[in-house]
């Protein structure tokens, strides 16, 4: 081997991203974020995205990341699970981060804030229960994992990011167990799965997606470093030649057990770009029938989700535990995003909010006040 630069870190190129959220136009013409039940693959290289569409379904499209960045290619796949390989070394990076319109303002490992080489600001200012506060005041757990997608073109890594509290706790346990058995050597077959979960909080059942990294081996194999590489399923050549049958959203909606499930199928059709006027009418009619049946059975009617196309454009979404537009933290997240587009920093934003809501600060405001402020910002921008 010839000489190498010894003062540079060696790493594989990043080929693209694995995403779990996207944006769609709201009723006011401005984009709003929504969560995806299936993986979204994006890259600057069209051939890689086309290969992903062949494997996991979906239509390749030109796409520009929200806020900034060069145009890329992406596909909203039809799969919530993909097979991948963990590369040698430690593929996981985790920090508590705070982002503003000007970029990353803080990056902390829980002890030291790395950007300014100072003690953890959140712990110092708010005490040990700082994590109970909203993102307008404190950092958010940010986990990034890099994997190999062995059936896509290119030699390099694909990155998946999440702010999920559950993923922040679960991913290190899986990675560390494998590292203990393999010494960080070799590649490990895994499944990357978007798993739907729910929890009961403040008397409400909240549903949210979590990205799960599932090792394709037993615990014994993981701890002894004997994970078989053959666990990774080969792609049958014949499968690549088969034309993927179109998805029957109407049939799935009819088979849904609840009206909410039917609405979820409506959103999937919208996110995948498969919605037509005819399909929209069918899905709305199915949802209305199911909602009427639930009302007759004594289930409270929720007209706001009978026709998903009439939902508020301010609905918050995506990632981790974000579940509805009554979540003050998520509303504030959207407010910070809007403020960033105007070049405001956090102090300016807080001042504007207090000026419009005398006696109320962002951290004491209710969802209704935050939603009104967000609406005013968007209308002003429009």
mmCIF file of C-alpha atoms in Angstrom:
data_model
loop_
_atom_site.group_PDB
_atom_site.id
_atom_site.type_symbol
_atom_site.label_atom_id
_atom_site.label_comp_id
_atom_site.label_asym_id
_atom_site.label_seq_id
_atom_site.Cartn_x
_atom_site.Cartn_y
_atom_site.Cartn_z
ATOM 1 C CA UNK A 1 0.000 0.000 0.000
ATOM 2 C CA UNK A 2 1.278 3.448 -0.891
ATOM 3 C CA UNK A 3 1.489 6.319 1.580
ATOM 4 C CA UNK A 4 -1.609 7.791 3.221
ATOM 5 C CA UNK A 5 -2.252 11.058 5.040
ATOM 6 C CA UNK A 6 -2.091 10.106 8.699
ATOM 7 C CA UNK A 7 -3.779 13.241 10.044
ATOM 8 C CA UNK A 8 -7.059 12.729 8.172
ATOM 9 C CA UNK A 9 -9.975 10.558 9.229
ATOM 10 C CA UNK A 10 -10.784 7.868 6.697
ATOM 11 C CA UNK A 11 -14.450 7.501 5.923
ATOM 12 C CA UNK A 12 -16.695 6.315 3.134
ATOM 13 C CA UNK A 13 -18.611 8.843 1.043
ATOM 14 C CA UNK A 14 -22.226 9.612 1.911
ATOM 15 C CA UNK A 15 -24.306 8.392 -1.037
ATOM 16 C CA UNK A 16 -27.697 9.647 0.145
ATOM 17 C CA UNK A 17 -30.255 9.792 2.950
ATOM 18 C CA UNK A 18 -32.982 7.569 4.355
ATOM 19 C CA UNK A 19 -35.853 9.808 5.413
ATOM 20 C CA UNK A 20 -39.110 9.355 7.315
ATOM 21 C CA UNK A 21 -40.796 12.692 6.583
ATOM 22 C CA UNK A 22 -41.675 14.978 3.708
ATOM 23 C CA UNK A 23 -43.532 18.222 3.040
ATOM 24 C CA UNK A 24 -46.792 18.821 1.200
ATOM 25 C CA UNK A 25 -48.591 22.020 0.162
ATOM 26 C CA UNK A 26 -51.223 23.165 2.651
ATOM 27 C CA UNK A 27 -54.466 24.994 1.876
ATOM 28 C CA UNK A 28 -52.618 28.329 2.058
ATOM 29 C CA UNK A 29 -50.088 27.213 -0.526
ATOM 30 C CA UNK A 30 -47.227 26.888 1.957
ATOM 31 C CA UNK A 31 -45.536 23.565 2.592
ATOM 32 C CA UNK A 32 -46.264 21.642 5.776
ATOM 33 C CA UNK A 33 -44.374 18.600 7.078
ATOM 34 C CA UNK A 34 -46.034 15.182 7.197
ATOM 35 C CA UNK A 35 -44.731 11.838 8.344
ATOM 36 C CA UNK A 36 -44.305 8.892 6.016
ATOM 37 C CA UNK A 37 -45.206 5.324 6.944
ATOM 38 C CA UNK A 38 -42.625 4.100 4.419
ATOM 39 C CA UNK A 39 -38.999 4.895 3.752
ATOM 40 C CA UNK A 40 -38.022 7.810 1.530
ATOM 41 C CA UNK A 41 -34.690 7.478 -0.295
ATOM 42 C CA UNK A 42 -32.940 10.611 -1.585
ATOM 43 C CA UNK A 43 -29.640 11.174 -3.384
ATOM 44 C CA UNK A 44 -27.909 13.486 -5.842
ATOM 45 C CA UNK A 45 -27.399 10.431 -8.095
ATOM 46 C CA UNK A 46 -30.538 9.476 -10.000
ATOM 47 C CA UNK A 47 -29.341 5.938 -10.767
ATOM 48 C CA UNK A 48 -29.184 5.109 -7.057
ATOM 49 C CA UNK A 49 -32.722 6.357 -6.461
ATOM 50 C CA UNK A 50 -33.974 4.466 -9.512
ATOM 51 C CA UNK A 51 -32.433 1.281 -8.116
ATOM 52 C CA UNK A 52 -34.205 1.914 -4.799
ATOM 53 C CA UNK A 53 -37.517 2.332 -6.639
ATOM 54 C CA UNK A 54 -36.943 -0.979 -8.404
ATOM 55 C CA UNK A 55 -36.329 -2.737 -5.089
ATOM 56 C CA UNK A 56 -38.911 -1.086 -2.848
ATOM 57 C CA UNK A 57 -41.439 0.533 -5.189
ATOM 58 C CA UNK A 58 -42.400 4.135 -5.735
ATOM 59 C CA UNK A 59 -41.860 6.780 -8.413
ATOM 60 C CA UNK A 60 -38.599 8.668 -8.839
ATOM 61 C CA UNK A 61 -38.992 12.448 -8.776
ATOM 62 C CA UNK A 62 -36.898 15.605 -8.769
ATOM 63 C CA UNK A 63 -36.843 17.159 -5.314
ATOM 64 C CA UNK A 64 -35.305 20.126 -3.491
ATOM 65 C CA UNK A 65 -34.776 19.939 0.307
ATOM 66 C CA UNK A 66 -36.846 22.416 2.282
ATOM 67 C CA UNK A 67 -35.022 25.617 3.146
ATOM 68 C CA UNK A 68 -31.852 25.202 1.129
ATOM 69 C CA UNK A 69 -29.675 22.804 -0.783
ATOM 70 C CA UNK A 70 -29.238 21.695 -4.368
ATOM 71 C CA UNK A 71 -31.972 19.780 -6.161
ATOM 72 C CA UNK A 72 -31.768 16.004 -5.681
ATOM 73 C CA UNK A 73 -33.689 12.867 -6.608
ATOM 74 C CA UNK A 74 -35.971 10.965 -4.279
ATOM 75 C CA UNK A 75 -38.468 8.121 -4.162
ATOM 76 C CA UNK A 76 -41.242 7.601 -1.623
ATOM 77 C CA UNK A 77 -41.037 3.827 -1.420
ATOM 78 C CA UNK A 78 -43.775 1.310 -0.701
ATOM 79 C CA UNK A 79 -41.781 -0.401 2.038
ATOM 80 C CA UNK A 80 -41.457 0.372 5.741
ATOM 81 C CA UNK A 81 -38.531 -2.048 6.102
ATOM 82 C CA UNK A 82 -35.272 -2.311 4.190
ATOM 83 C CA UNK A 83 -32.259 -4.556 4.600
ATOM 84 C CA UNK A 84 -28.906 -2.935 5.258
ATOM 85 C CA UNK A 85 -25.433 -3.544 6.671
ATOM 86 C CA UNK A 86 -23.790 -1.835 9.623
ATOM 87 C CA UNK A 87 -20.258 -0.822 8.531
ATOM 88 C CA UNK A 88 -17.145 -1.540 10.628
ATOM 89 C CA UNK A 89 -16.455 0.790 13.518
ATOM 90 C CA UNK A 90 -19.148 2.857 15.215
ATOM 91 C CA UNK A 91 -21.860 3.905 12.733
ATOM 92 C CA UNK A 92 -23.873 5.829 15.345
ATOM 93 C CA UNK A 93 -23.521 9.518 16.216
ATOM 94 C CA UNK A 94 -25.636 11.137 18.949
ATOM 95 C CA UNK A 95 -25.812 14.680 20.318
ATOM 96 C CA UNK A 96 -28.280 16.978 21.985
ATOM 97 C CA UNK A 97 -28.650 19.754 19.424
ATOM 98 C CA UNK A 98 -30.401 23.111 19.043
ATOM 99 C CA UNK A 99 -30.966 24.458 15.543
ATOM 100 C CA UNK A 100 -32.028 27.957 14.516
ATOM 101 C CA UNK A 101 -32.428 29.707 11.188
ATOM 102 C CA UNK A 102 -28.676 30.291 11.201
ATOM 103 C CA UNK A 103 -27.794 26.609 11.589
ATOM 104 C CA UNK A 104 -26.693 24.514 14.551
ATOM 105 C CA UNK A 105 -26.424 26.736 17.645
ATOM 106 C CA UNK A 106 -25.538 23.996 20.148
ATOM 107 C CA UNK A 107 -24.158 20.456 19.946
ATOM 108 C CA UNK A 108 -23.747 18.722 23.286
ATOM 109 C CA UNK A 109 -22.865 15.209 24.446
ATOM 110 C CA UNK A 110 -24.810 15.703 27.681
ATOM 111 C CA UNK A 111 -21.735 16.931 29.533
ATOM 112 C CA UNK A 112 -19.946 19.370 27.228
ATOM 113 C CA UNK A 113 -21.355 21.694 24.575
ATOM 114 C CA UNK A 114 -18.920 21.040 21.749
ATOM 115 C CA UNK A 115 -19.251 24.146 19.581
ATOM 116 C CA UNK A 116 -18.152 26.612 22.280
ATOM 117 C CA UNK A 117 -16.327 24.149 24.556
ATOM 118 C CA UNK A 118 -18.469 24.857 27.605
ATOM 119 C CA UNK A 119 -20.469 22.792 30.122
ATOM 120 C CA UNK A 120 -23.912 21.551 29.077
ATOM 121 C CA UNK A 121 -26.037 24.710 28.786
ATOM 122 C CA UNK A 122 -29.377 22.955 29.285
ATOM 123 C CA UNK A 123 -28.242 21.280 32.503
ATOM 124 C CA UNK A 124 -26.603 24.461 33.784
ATOM 125 C CA UNK A 125 -29.622 26.711 33.101
ATOM 126 C CA UNK A 126 -32.560 24.379 33.749
ATOM 127 C CA UNK A 127 -31.328 21.616 36.059
ATOM 128 C CA UNK A 128 -31.459 17.839 35.715
ATOM 129 C CA UNK A 129 -35.047 17.831 34.397
ATOM 130 C CA UNK A 130 -34.197 20.121 31.489
ATOM 131 C CA UNK A 131 -35.346 17.515 28.963
ATOM 132 C CA UNK A 132 -38.970 18.108 30.026
ATOM 133 C CA UNK A 133 -38.858 21.588 28.487
ATOM 134 C CA UNK A 134 -39.679 22.424 24.898
ATOM 135 C CA UNK A 135 -37.241 22.741 21.965
ATOM 136 C CA UNK A 136 -37.514 26.531 22.084
ATOM 137 C CA UNK A 137 -35.572 26.421 25.352
ATOM 138 C CA UNK A 138 -33.420 23.301 25.273
ATOM 139 C CA UNK A 139 -31.656 20.974 22.859
ATOM 140 C CA UNK A 140 -33.253 17.934 21.212
ATOM 141 C CA UNK A 141 -31.768 14.438 21.127
ATOM 142 C CA UNK A 142 -30.448 13.879 17.601
ATOM 143 C CA UNK A 143 -29.340 10.413 16.471
ATOM 144 C CA UNK A 144 -27.662 9.690 13.131
ATOM 145 C CA UNK A 145 -26.781 6.242 11.868
ATOM 146 C CA UNK A 146 -24.866 5.331 8.726
ATOM 147 C CA UNK A 147 -25.526 2.046 6.937
ATOM 148 C CA UNK A 148 -24.586 0.251 3.745
ATOM 149 C CA UNK A 149 -27.373 -0.550 1.278
ATOM 150 C CA UNK A 150 -25.744 -3.483 -0.502
ATOM 151 C CA UNK A 151 -28.220 -3.688 -3.375
ATOM 152 C CA UNK A 152 -27.868 -0.062 -4.496
ATOM 153 C CA UNK A 153 -25.089 1.270 -6.767
ATOM 154 C CA UNK A 154 -22.058 2.957 -5.269
ATOM 155 C CA UNK A 155 -19.472 2.271 -2.576
ATOM 156 C CA UNK A 156 -20.372 4.340 0.445
ATOM 157 C CA UNK A 157 -22.872 4.937 3.235
ATOM 158 C CA UNK A 158 -26.474 6.083 3.600
ATOM 159 C CA UNK A 159 -27.526 8.202 6.589
ATOM 160 C CA UNK A 160 -30.736 8.120 8.614
ATOM 161 C CA UNK A 161 -31.514 10.845 11.208
ATOM 162 C CA UNK A 162 -34.128 10.935 13.944
ATOM 163 C CA UNK A 163 -35.090 13.067 16.948
ATOM 164 C CA UNK A 164 -36.955 10.170 18.552
ATOM 165 C CA UNK A 165 -36.449 9.750 22.287
ATOM 166 C CA UNK A 166 -37.044 6.014 21.899
ATOM 167 C CA UNK A 167 -34.515 5.587 19.094
ATOM 168 C CA UNK A 168 -31.971 7.622 21.099
ATOM 169 C CA UNK A 169 -32.241 5.019 23.865
ATOM 170 C CA UNK A 170 -32.599 1.867 21.757
ATOM 171 C CA UNK A 171 -30.036 2.335 18.990
ATOM 172 C CA UNK A 172 -26.967 2.492 21.277
ATOM 173 C CA UNK A 173 -28.024 -0.724 23.028
ATOM 174 C CA UNK A 174 -28.146 -2.616 19.733
ATOM 175 C CA UNK A 175 -24.917 -1.127 18.353
ATOM 176 C CA UNK A 176 -22.972 -1.633 21.600
ATOM 177 C CA UNK A 177 -24.074 -5.261 21.905
ATOM 178 C CA UNK A 178 -22.829 -6.009 18.398
ATOM 179 C CA UNK A 179 -19.587 -4.085 18.988
ATOM 180 C CA UNK A 180 -18.955 -6.087 22.167
ATOM 181 C CA UNK A 181 -19.073 -9.311 20.188
ATOM 182 C CA UNK A 182 -17.316 -8.244 16.982
ATOM 183 C CA UNK A 183 -14.852 -5.662 18.254
ATOM 184 C CA UNK A 184 -16.238 -3.273 15.666
ATOM 185 C CA UNK A 185 -14.901 -5.391 12.812
ATOM 186 C CA UNK A 186 -16.805 -6.681 9.805
ATOM 187 C CA UNK A 187 -20.242 -5.769 8.459
ATOM 188 C CA UNK A 188 -23.459 -6.725 10.246
ATOM 189 C CA UNK A 189 -26.799 -7.426 8.489
ATOM 190 C CA UNK A 190 -29.716 -5.446 9.912
ATOM 191 C CA UNK A 191 -33.271 -4.469 9.071
ATOM 192 C CA UNK A 192 -34.170 -0.773 9.213
ATOM 193 C CA UNK A 193 -37.872 -0.646 10.066
ATOM 194 C CA UNK A 194 -40.356 2.203 10.640
ATOM 195 C CA UNK A 195 -42.451 0.842 13.498
ATOM 196 C CA UNK A 196 -45.778 2.388 14.524
ATOM 197 C CA UNK A 197 -46.211 2.715 18.298
ATOM 198 C CA UNK A 198 -48.562 4.373 20.747
ATOM 199 C CA UNK A 199 -48.481 5.511 24.347
ATOM 200 C CA UNK A 200 -50.928 6.940 26.857
ATOM 201 C CA UNK A 201 -50.026 10.444 28.057
ATOM 202 C CA UNK A 202 -52.220 12.903 29.956
ATOM 203 C CA UNK A 203 -55.252 10.733 29.297
ATOM 204 C CA UNK A 204 -54.714 10.685 25.525
ATOM 205 C CA UNK A 205 -53.506 7.859 23.316
ATOM 206 C CA UNK A 206 -50.759 9.202 21.093
ATOM 207 C CA UNK A 207 -49.460 7.391 18.030
ATOM 208 C CA UNK A 208 -45.983 7.920 16.619
ATOM 209 C CA UNK A 209 -43.387 6.185 14.423
ATOM 210 C CA UNK A 210 -40.007 4.939 15.662
ATOM 211 C CA UNK A 211 -37.127 3.812 13.452
ATOM 212 C CA UNK A 212 -35.990 0.401 14.692
ATOM 213 C CA UNK A 213 -32.588 -1.137 13.927
ATOM 214 C CA UNK A 214 -33.110 -4.896 14.079
ATOM 215 C CA UNK A 215 -30.050 -7.175 14.031
ATOM 216 C CA UNK A 216 -30.647 -10.221 11.840
ATOM 217 C CA UNK A 217 -29.173 -12.642 14.344
ATOM 218 C CA UNK A 218 -29.671 -14.142 17.796
ATOM 219 C CA UNK A 219 -28.311 -12.566 20.979
ATOM 220 C CA UNK A 220 -25.792 -15.427 21.260
ATOM 221 C CA UNK A 221 -24.509 -14.726 17.757
ATOM 222 C CA UNK A 222 -24.308 -10.990 18.470
ATOM 223 C CA UNK A 223 -22.341 -11.434 21.711
ATOM 224 C CA UNK A 224 -19.989 -14.063 20.338
ATOM 225 C CA UNK A 225 -19.283 -12.325 17.056
ATOM 226 C CA UNK A 226 -20.659 -15.183 14.968
ATOM 227 C CA UNK A 227 -23.368 -13.294 13.093
ATOM 228 C CA UNK A 228 -23.759 -15.055 9.758
ATOM 229 C CA UNK A 229 -23.497 -12.802 6.738
ATOM 230 C CA UNK A 230 -25.778 -15.172 4.855
ATOM 231 C CA UNK A 231 -28.706 -13.870 6.900
ATOM 232 C CA UNK A 232 -28.925 -10.972 4.426
ATOM 233 C CA UNK A 233 -31.470 -12.092 1.843
ATOM 234 C CA UNK A 234 -30.252 -11.993 -1.767
ATOM 235 C CA UNK A 235 -32.380 -10.124 -4.282
ATOM 236 C CA UNK A 236 -33.800 -12.671 -6.768
ATOM 237 C CA UNK A 237 -32.987 -11.464 -10.298
ATOM 238 C CA UNK A 238 -36.514 -12.357 -11.371
ATOM 239 C CA UNK A 239 -37.924 -9.971 -8.788
ATOM 240 C CA UNK A 240 -36.152 -7.068 -10.444
ATOM 241 C CA UNK A 241 -37.842 -7.834 -13.749
ATOM 242 C CA UNK A 242 -41.353 -8.032 -12.354
ATOM 243 C CA UNK A 243 -43.505 -4.971 -12.752
ATOM 244 C CA UNK A 244 -44.855 -3.942 -9.397
ATOM 245 C CA UNK A 245 -48.667 -4.145 -9.212
ATOM 246 C CA UNK A 246 -50.426 -0.865 -8.364
ATOM 247 C CA UNK A 247 -51.597 -0.546 -4.797
ATOM 248 C CA UNK A 248 -55.363 -0.815 -4.226
ATOM 249 C CA UNK A 249 -55.893 1.939 -1.667
ATOM 250 C CA UNK A 250 -59.691 1.729 -1.846
ATOM 251 C CA UNK A 251 -59.688 -1.982 -0.995
ATOM 252 C CA UNK A 252 -57.332 -1.347 1.908
ATOM 253 C CA UNK A 253 -59.553 1.451 3.204
ATOM 254 C CA UNK A 254 -62.634 -0.790 3.030
ATOM 255 C CA UNK A 255 -60.772 -3.425 5.045
ATOM 256 C CA UNK A 256 -59.630 -0.908 7.661
ATOM 257 C CA UNK A 257 -61.000 -1.619 11.130
ATOM 258 C CA UNK A 258 -61.503 2.042 12.051
ATOM 259 C CA UNK A 259 -62.122 5.338 10.326
ATOM 260 C CA UNK A 260 -58.740 6.567 11.537
ATOM 261 C CA UNK A 261 -57.053 3.678 9.750
ATOM 262 C CA UNK A 262 -58.929 4.601 6.567
ATOM 263 C CA UNK A 263 -57.705 8.192 6.948
ATOM 264 C CA UNK A 264 -54.151 6.856 7.335
ATOM 265 C CA UNK A 265 -54.487 5.075 3.978
ATOM 266 C CA UNK A 266 -55.732 8.355 2.442
ATOM 267 C CA UNK A 267 -52.576 10.078 3.674
ATOM 268 C CA UNK A 268 -50.359 7.305 2.326
ATOM 269 C CA UNK A 269 -51.931 7.673 -1.121
ATOM 270 C CA UNK A 270 -51.333 11.430 -0.931
ATOM 271 C CA UNK A 271 -47.724 11.039 0.239
ATOM 272 C CA UNK A 272 -46.970 8.505 -2.505
ATOM 273 C CA UNK A 273 -48.351 10.809 -5.201
ATOM 274 C CA UNK A 274 -51.020 8.240 -6.159
ATOM 275 C CA UNK A 275 -54.041 10.402 -5.321
ATOM 276 C CA UNK A 276 -56.514 11.068 -8.130
ATOM 277 C CA UNK A 277 -59.863 12.844 -7.998
ATOM 278 C CA UNK A 278 -61.662 9.511 -8.342
ATOM 279 C CA UNK A 279 -59.597 7.810 -5.625
ATOM 280 C CA UNK A 280 -59.983 10.830 -3.358
ATOM 281 C CA UNK A 281 -63.770 10.672 -3.660
ATOM 282 C CA UNK A 282 -63.737 6.933 -2.954
ATOM 283 C CA UNK A 283 -61.541 7.220 0.135
ATOM 284 C CA UNK A 284 -63.520 10.139 1.567
ATOM 285 C CA UNK A 285 -66.782 8.226 1.081
ATOM 286 C CA UNK A 286 -65.324 5.148 2.773
ATOM 287 C CA UNK A 287 -64.054 7.258 5.679
ATOM 288 C CA UNK A 288 -67.443 8.934 6.075
ATOM 289 C CA UNK A 289 -69.256 5.579 6.149
ATOM 290 C CA UNK A 290 -66.883 4.214 8.763
ATOM 291 C CA UNK A 291 -67.170 7.379 10.829
ATOM 292 C CA UNK A 292 -70.975 7.208 10.666
ATOM 293 C CA UNK A 293 -70.889 3.562 11.764
ATOM 294 C CA UNK A 294 -68.637 4.463 14.692
ATOM 295 C CA UNK A 295 -70.961 7.300 15.680
ATOM 296 C CA UNK A 296 -73.933 4.908 15.627
ATOM 297 C CA UNK A 297 -71.959 2.585 17.884
ATOM 298 C CA UNK A 298 -71.288 5.403 20.348
ATOM 299 C CA UNK A 299 -67.770 6.316 19.213
ATOM 300 C CA UNK A 300 -67.315 10.132 19.328
ATOM 301 C CA UNK A 301 -67.430 11.662 15.847
ATOM 302 C CA UNK A 302 -64.351 13.555 14.679
ATOM 303 C CA UNK A 303 -65.411 15.466 11.553
ATOM 304 C CA UNK A 304 -61.973 17.025 11.272
ATOM 305 C CA UNK A 305 -60.576 13.744 9.966
ATOM 306 C CA UNK A 306 -63.560 12.522 7.928
ATOM 307 C CA UNK A 307 -62.175 14.369 4.915
ATOM 308 C CA UNK A 308 -58.382 14.577 5.353
ATOM 309 C CA UNK A 309 -58.126 17.094 2.527
ATOM 310 C CA UNK A 310 -59.813 19.705 4.746
ATOM 311 C CA UNK A 311 -57.379 19.361 7.629
ATOM 312 C CA UNK A 312 -55.585 22.433 8.874
ATOM 313 C CA UNK A 313 -52.385 23.262 7.035
ATOM 314 C CA UNK A 314 -50.833 23.932 10.426
ATOM 315 C CA UNK A 315 -51.013 20.275 11.386
ATOM 316 C CA UNK A 316 -47.715 19.269 12.879
ATOM 317 C CA UNK A 317 -46.172 15.875 12.226
ATOM 318 C CA UNK A 318 -43.258 14.283 11.808
ATOM 319 C CA UNK A 319 -40.660 12.144 13.357
ATOM 320 C CA UNK A 320 -40.506 10.583 16.696
ATOM 321 C CA UNK A 321 -43.139 11.406 19.269
ATOM 322 C CA UNK A 322 -44.788 14.276 17.373
ATOM 323 C CA UNK A 323 -48.414 13.274 17.139
ATOM 324 C CA UNK A 324 -50.874 16.131 16.694
ATOM 325 C CA UNK A 325 -51.266 19.849 16.120
ATOM 326 C CA UNK A 326 -52.050 20.429 19.815
ATOM 327 C CA UNK A 327 -48.470 19.668 20.745
ATOM 328 C CA UNK A 328 -46.952 23.029 21.882
ATOM 329 C CA UNK A 329 -43.422 21.777 21.271
ATOM 330 C CA UNK A 330 -44.176 20.958 17.660
ATOM 331 C CA UNK A 331 -46.026 24.208 17.098
ATOM 332 C CA UNK A 332 -43.012 26.085 18.442
ATOM 333 C CA UNK A 333 -40.763 24.066 16.132
ATOM 334 C CA UNK A 334 -42.763 25.353 13.139
ATOM 335 C CA UNK A 335 -42.655 28.892 14.540
ATOM 336 C CA UNK A 336 -38.854 28.721 14.835
ATOM 337 C CA UNK A 337 -38.673 27.481 11.230
ATOM 338 C CA UNK A 338 -40.809 30.391 10.010
ATOM 339 C CA UNK A 339 -38.735 32.840 12.047
ATOM 340 C CA UNK A 340 -35.526 31.436 10.616
ATOM 341 C CA UNK A 341 -36.740 32.258 7.118
ATOM 342 C CA UNK A 342 -37.004 35.879 8.270
ATOM 343 C CA UNK A 343 -33.523 35.871 9.782
ATOM 344 C CA UNK A 344 -34.759 36.152 13.378
ATOM 345 C CA UNK A 345 -32.766 34.670 16.222
ATOM 346 C CA UNK A 346 -34.394 33.168 19.319
ATOM 347 C CA UNK A 347 -34.290 36.437 21.294
ATOM 348 C CA UNK A 348 -35.959 38.377 18.476
ATOM 349 C CA UNK A 349 -38.593 35.677 18.078
ATOM 350 C CA UNK A 350 -39.372 35.571 21.796
ATOM 351 C CA UNK A 351 -39.659 39.348 21.823
ATOM 352 C CA UNK A 352 -42.106 39.314 18.911
ATOM 353 C CA UNK A 353 -44.215 36.647 20.614
ATOM 354 C CA UNK A 354 -44.346 38.497 23.944
ATOM 355 C CA UNK A 355 -45.207 41.742 22.164
ATOM 356 C CA UNK A 356 -48.245 40.086 20.583
ATOM 357 C CA UNK A 357 -49.137 38.170 23.751
ATOM 358 C CA UNK A 358 -48.548 40.507 26.715
ATOM 359 C CA UNK A 359 -47.771 38.677 29.923
ATOM 360 C CA UNK A 360 -47.201 35.360 28.139
ATOM 361 C CA UNK A 361 -43.859 33.833 27.179
ATOM 362 C CA UNK A 362 -43.373 31.060 24.603
ATOM 363 C CA UNK A 363 -42.691 28.464 27.298
ATOM 364 C CA UNK A 364 -45.922 29.309 29.173
ATOM 365 C CA UNK A 365 -48.141 29.731 26.101
ATOM 366 C CA UNK A 366 -50.852 27.257 25.265
ATOM 367 C CA UNK A 367 -51.353 25.480 21.956
ATOM 368 C CA UNK A 368 -54.076 27.931 20.850
ATOM 369 C CA UNK A 369 -51.823 30.972 21.383
ATOM 370 C CA UNK A 370 -48.926 29.313 19.579
ATOM 371 C CA UNK A 371 -51.136 28.269 16.683
ATOM 372 C CA UNK A 372 -52.521 31.805 16.318
ATOM 373 C CA UNK A 373 -49.009 33.259 16.331
ATOM 374 C CA UNK A 374 -47.882 30.712 13.712
ATOM 375 C CA UNK A 375 -50.864 31.535 11.511
ATOM 376 C CA UNK A 376 -50.093 35.263 11.757
ATOM 377 C CA UNK A 377 -46.465 34.641 10.774
ATOM 378 C CA UNK A 378 -47.476 32.638 7.719
ATOM 379 C CA UNK A 379 -50.092 35.138 6.630
ATOM 380 C CA UNK A 380 -47.577 37.971 7.006
ATOM 381 C CA UNK A 381 -45.073 36.041 4.876
ATOM 382 C CA UNK A 382 -47.709 35.343 2.242
#
